Coordinates of C-alpha atoms in Angstrom, one line a residue:
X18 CA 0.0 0.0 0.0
X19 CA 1.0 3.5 -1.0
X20 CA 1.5 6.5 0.9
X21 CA -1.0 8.2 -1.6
X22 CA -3.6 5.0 -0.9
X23 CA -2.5 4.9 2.6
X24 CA -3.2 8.4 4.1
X25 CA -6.2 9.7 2.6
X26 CA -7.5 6.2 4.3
X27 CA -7.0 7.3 7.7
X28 CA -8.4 11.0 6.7
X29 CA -11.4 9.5 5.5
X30 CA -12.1 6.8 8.4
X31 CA -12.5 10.0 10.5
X32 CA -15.0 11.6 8.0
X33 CA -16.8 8.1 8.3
X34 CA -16.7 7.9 11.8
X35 CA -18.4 11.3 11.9
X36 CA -21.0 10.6 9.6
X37 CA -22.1 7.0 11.1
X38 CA -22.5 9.2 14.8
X39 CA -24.3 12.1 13.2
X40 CA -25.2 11.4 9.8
X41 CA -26.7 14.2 7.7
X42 CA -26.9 17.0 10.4
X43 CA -23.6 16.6 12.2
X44 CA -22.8 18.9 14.8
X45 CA -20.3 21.6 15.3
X46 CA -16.6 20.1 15.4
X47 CA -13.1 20.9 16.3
X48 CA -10.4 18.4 15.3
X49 CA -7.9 18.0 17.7
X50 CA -4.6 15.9 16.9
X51 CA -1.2 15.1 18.5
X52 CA 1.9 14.0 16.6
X53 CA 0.9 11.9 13.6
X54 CA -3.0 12.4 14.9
X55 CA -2.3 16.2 14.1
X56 CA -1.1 15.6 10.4
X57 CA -4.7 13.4 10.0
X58 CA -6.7 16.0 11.5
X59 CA -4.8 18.8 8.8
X60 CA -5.6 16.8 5.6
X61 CA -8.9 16.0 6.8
X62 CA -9.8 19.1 7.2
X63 CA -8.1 19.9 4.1
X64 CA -10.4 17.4 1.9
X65 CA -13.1 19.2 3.9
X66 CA -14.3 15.8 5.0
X67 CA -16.1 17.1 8.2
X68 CA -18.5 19.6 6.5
X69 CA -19.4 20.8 9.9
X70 CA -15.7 21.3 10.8
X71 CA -15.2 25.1 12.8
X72 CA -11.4 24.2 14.5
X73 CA -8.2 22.4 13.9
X74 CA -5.7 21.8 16.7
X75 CA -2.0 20.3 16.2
X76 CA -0.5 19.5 19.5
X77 CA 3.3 19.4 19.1
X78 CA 3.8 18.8 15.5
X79 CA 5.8 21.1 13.2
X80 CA 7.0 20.1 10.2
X81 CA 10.1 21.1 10.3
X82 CA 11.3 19.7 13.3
X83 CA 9.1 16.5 12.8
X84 CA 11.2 15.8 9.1
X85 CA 14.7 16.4 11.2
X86 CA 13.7 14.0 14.2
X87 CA 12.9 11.1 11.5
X88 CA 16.4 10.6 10.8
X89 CA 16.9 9.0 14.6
X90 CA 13.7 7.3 14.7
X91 CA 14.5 4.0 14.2
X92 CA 17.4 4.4 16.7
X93 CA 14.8 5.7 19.2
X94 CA 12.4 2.5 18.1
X95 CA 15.6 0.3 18.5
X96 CA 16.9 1.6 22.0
X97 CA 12.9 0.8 23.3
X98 CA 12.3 -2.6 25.3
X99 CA 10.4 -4.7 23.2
X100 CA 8.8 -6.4 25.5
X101 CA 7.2 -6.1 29.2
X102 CA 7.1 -8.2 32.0
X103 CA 3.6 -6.5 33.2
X104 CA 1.2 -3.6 32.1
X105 CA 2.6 -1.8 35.6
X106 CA 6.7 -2.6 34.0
X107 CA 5.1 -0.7 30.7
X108 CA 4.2 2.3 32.8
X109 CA 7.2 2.8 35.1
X110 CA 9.0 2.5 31.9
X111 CA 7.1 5.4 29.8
X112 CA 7.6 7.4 33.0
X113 CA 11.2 7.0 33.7
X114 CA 12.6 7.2 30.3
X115 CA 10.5 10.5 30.2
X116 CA 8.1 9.7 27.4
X117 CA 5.4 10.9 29.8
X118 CA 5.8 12.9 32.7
X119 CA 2.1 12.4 34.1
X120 CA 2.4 9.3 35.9
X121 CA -1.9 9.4 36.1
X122 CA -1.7 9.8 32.2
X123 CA 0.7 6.8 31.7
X124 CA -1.4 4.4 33.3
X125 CA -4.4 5.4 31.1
X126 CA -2.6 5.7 27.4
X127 CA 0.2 3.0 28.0
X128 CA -2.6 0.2 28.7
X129 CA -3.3 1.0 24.9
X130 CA -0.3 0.8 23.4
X131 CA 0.4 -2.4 24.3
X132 CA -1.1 -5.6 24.2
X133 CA -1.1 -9.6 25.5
X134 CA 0.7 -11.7 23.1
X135 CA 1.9 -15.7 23.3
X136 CA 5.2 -16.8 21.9
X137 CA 6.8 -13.5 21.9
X138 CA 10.4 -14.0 19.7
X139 CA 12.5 -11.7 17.7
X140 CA 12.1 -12.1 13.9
X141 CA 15.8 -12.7 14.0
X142 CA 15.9 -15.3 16.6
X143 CA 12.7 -17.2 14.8
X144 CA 14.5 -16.7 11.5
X145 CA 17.7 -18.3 13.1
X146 CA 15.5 -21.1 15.1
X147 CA 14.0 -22.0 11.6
X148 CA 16.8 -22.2 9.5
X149 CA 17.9 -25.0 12.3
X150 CA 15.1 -26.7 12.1
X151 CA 15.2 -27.6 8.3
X152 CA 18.9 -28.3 8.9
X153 CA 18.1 -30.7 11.7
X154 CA 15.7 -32.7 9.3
X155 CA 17.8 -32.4 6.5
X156 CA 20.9 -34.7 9.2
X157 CA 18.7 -36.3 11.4
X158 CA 14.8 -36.2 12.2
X159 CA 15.4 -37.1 15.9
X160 CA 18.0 -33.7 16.1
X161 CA 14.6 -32.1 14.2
X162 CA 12.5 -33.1 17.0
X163 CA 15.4 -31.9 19.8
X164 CA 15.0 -28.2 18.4
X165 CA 11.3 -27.7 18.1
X166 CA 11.0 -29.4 21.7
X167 CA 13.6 -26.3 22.7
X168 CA 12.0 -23.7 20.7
X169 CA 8.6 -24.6 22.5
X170 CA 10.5 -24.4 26.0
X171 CA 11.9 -21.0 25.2
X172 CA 8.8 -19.7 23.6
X173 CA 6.8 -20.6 26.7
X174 CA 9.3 -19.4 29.3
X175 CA 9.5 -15.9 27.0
X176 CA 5.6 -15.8 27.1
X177 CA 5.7 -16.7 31.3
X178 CA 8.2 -13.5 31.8
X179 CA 7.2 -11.1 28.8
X180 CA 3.9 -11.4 28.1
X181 CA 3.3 -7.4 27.0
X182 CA 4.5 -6.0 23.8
X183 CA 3.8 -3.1 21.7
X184 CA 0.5 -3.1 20.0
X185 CA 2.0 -1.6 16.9
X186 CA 5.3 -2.0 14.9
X187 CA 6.0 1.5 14.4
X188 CA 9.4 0.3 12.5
X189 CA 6.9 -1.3 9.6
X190 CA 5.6 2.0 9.1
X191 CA 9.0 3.9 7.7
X192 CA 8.4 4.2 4.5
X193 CA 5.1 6.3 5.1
X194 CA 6.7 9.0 7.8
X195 CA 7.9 11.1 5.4
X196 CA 5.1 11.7 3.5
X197 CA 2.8 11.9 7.1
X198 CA 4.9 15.4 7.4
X199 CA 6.1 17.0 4.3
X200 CA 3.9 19.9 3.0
X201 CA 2.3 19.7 6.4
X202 CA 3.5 23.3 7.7
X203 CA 1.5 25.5 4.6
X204 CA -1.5 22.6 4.5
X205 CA -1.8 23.8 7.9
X206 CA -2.0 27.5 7.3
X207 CA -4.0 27.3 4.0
X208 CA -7.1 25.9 6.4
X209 CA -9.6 28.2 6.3
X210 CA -10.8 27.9 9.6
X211 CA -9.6 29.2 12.7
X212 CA -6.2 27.2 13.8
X213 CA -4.3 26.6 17.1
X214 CA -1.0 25.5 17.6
X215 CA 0.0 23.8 21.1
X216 CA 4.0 23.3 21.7
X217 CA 5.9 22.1 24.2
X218 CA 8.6 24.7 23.0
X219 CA 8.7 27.7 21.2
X220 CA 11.9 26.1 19.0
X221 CA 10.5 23.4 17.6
X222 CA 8.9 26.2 15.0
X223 CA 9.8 25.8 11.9
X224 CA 10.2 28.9 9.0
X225 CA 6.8 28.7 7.8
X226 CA 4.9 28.3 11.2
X227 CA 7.3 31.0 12.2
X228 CA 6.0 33.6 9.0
X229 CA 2.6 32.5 9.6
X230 CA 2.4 32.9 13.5
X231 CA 3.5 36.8 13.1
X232 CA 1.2 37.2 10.1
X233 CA -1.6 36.3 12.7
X234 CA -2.8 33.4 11.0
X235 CA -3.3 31.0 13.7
X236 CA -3.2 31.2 17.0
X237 CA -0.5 29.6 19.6
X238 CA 0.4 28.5 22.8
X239 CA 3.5 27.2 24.5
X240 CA 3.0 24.5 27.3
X241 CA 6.7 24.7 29.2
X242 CA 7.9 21.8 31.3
X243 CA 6.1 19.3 28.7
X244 CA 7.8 16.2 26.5
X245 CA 6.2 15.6 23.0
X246 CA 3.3 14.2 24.7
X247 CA 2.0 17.6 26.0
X248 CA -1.7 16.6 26.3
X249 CA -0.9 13.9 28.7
X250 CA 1.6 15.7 30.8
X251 CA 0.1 18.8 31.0
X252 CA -4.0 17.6 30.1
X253 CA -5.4 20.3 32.5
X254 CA -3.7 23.0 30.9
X255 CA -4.3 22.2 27.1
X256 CA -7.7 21.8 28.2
X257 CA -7.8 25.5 29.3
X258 CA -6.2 26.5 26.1
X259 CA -8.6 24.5 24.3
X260 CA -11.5 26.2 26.0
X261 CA -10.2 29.7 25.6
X262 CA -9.6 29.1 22.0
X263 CA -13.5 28.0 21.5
X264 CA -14.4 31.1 24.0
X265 CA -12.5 33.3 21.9
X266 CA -13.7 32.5 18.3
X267 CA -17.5 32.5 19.8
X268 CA -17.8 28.9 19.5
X269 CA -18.4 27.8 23.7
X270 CA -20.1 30.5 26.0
X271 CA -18.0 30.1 28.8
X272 CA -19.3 28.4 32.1
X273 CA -18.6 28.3 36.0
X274 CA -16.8 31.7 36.3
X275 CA -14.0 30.2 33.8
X276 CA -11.7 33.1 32.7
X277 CA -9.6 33.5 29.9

């Protein structure tokens, strides 16, 4: 599958999502999207495939500095454990390495990102384990029978101290992040709908944002003391900037004494 088949999949699963909810008559909507989820809510609302669409929202994605970091993604995918020995192991891992700084948010969005799996093995140690196997039954079927009892053992005594893994194999999906990102920056700013931009630092602009922001074309905000996860390590605070963006365009009517 192509980049050019792939993407507009995902853009259009959202418009589909929308209309099996709401149908004909959908309601007022703001997209909202982190990372990746923030290049899916741009095109979509791009293709204008929420008709009822009044708001976009990227949370920490600028092209830019998105196209720079993919050059030490895989070695950030590589130096990850590939495998946990409990959903609680997953957790203290996200917070410690500093992937999330919200302990309460990691033990929502890690349980997700994971999942149960049996046999867990490498692809290169189950390559190598196969390649004996054939050679065992080429010299001797008894030797053949030797190795799979020992690849059963192994397998089963992985599966008894590993039993979490990642949910998805983000490694598979190369060939696809460039094109997630390039073109991304003036997509952005050629929505003509009101825009916000969340960061967890004012650097990670890139030339385009940076034009854009000072010709008052979209509005943002800079969450400090945040990782690239800002929503989860700061949730109550891009909250608040959500609601005084909808506040401010005249899209909410503000409630409980909330100022902004």
């Amino acid at each position: 599958l192509t980049f050019s088949a792939f993407f507009p999949s995902l853009c259009r699963d959202v418009g589909n999502v929308v209309e099996a909810m709401y149908g004909d008559l959908p309601p007022p909507i703001m997209l909202i999207g982190h990372s990746m989820g923030g290049a899916i809510a741009v095109h979509t609302a791009s293709s204008n495939l929420v008709p009822s669409l009044l708001g976009l929202c990227m949370i920490d994605v600028v092209e830019g500095t998105a196209m720079d970091a993919l050059n030490s993604m895989q070695n950030f995918l590589r130096g990850r454990p590939k495998t946990f020995k409990s959903l609680e192991n997953a957790i203290e891992w996200s917070v410690k390495s500093g992937q999330i700084r919200n302990l309460e948010s990691a033990r929502v969005s890690m349980v997700g990102q994971v999942k149960q799996c049996e046999g867990i093995t490498s692809p290169e140690g189950s390559k190598s384990i196969v390649e004996g196997i054939i050679e065992e039954e080429e010299e001797d079927e008894e030797g053949s029978e030797s190795v799979n009892k020992r690849k059963k053992e192994d397998d089963m005594e992985t599966k008894k101290d590993h039993p979490y893994t990642w949910r998805i194999e983000l490694a598979k999906t190369e060939k696809y992040w460039d094109g997630w990102f390039r073109g991304l920056s003036n997509l952005f700013l050629s929505c003509p709908i009101p825009k916000l931009l969340l960061l967890a630092g004012v650097d990670r602009l890139d030339k385009d944002l940076t034009i854009g922001q000072m010709q008052g074309k979209f509005q943002m905000q800079v969450l400090p003391q945040c990782g690239h996860a800002v929503h989860e390590d700061a949730p109550d605070k891009v909250a608040e900037a959500v609601a005084t963006f909808l506040i401010r365009h005249r899209f909410a009517e503000p409630i409980g004494g909330f100022q902004w």
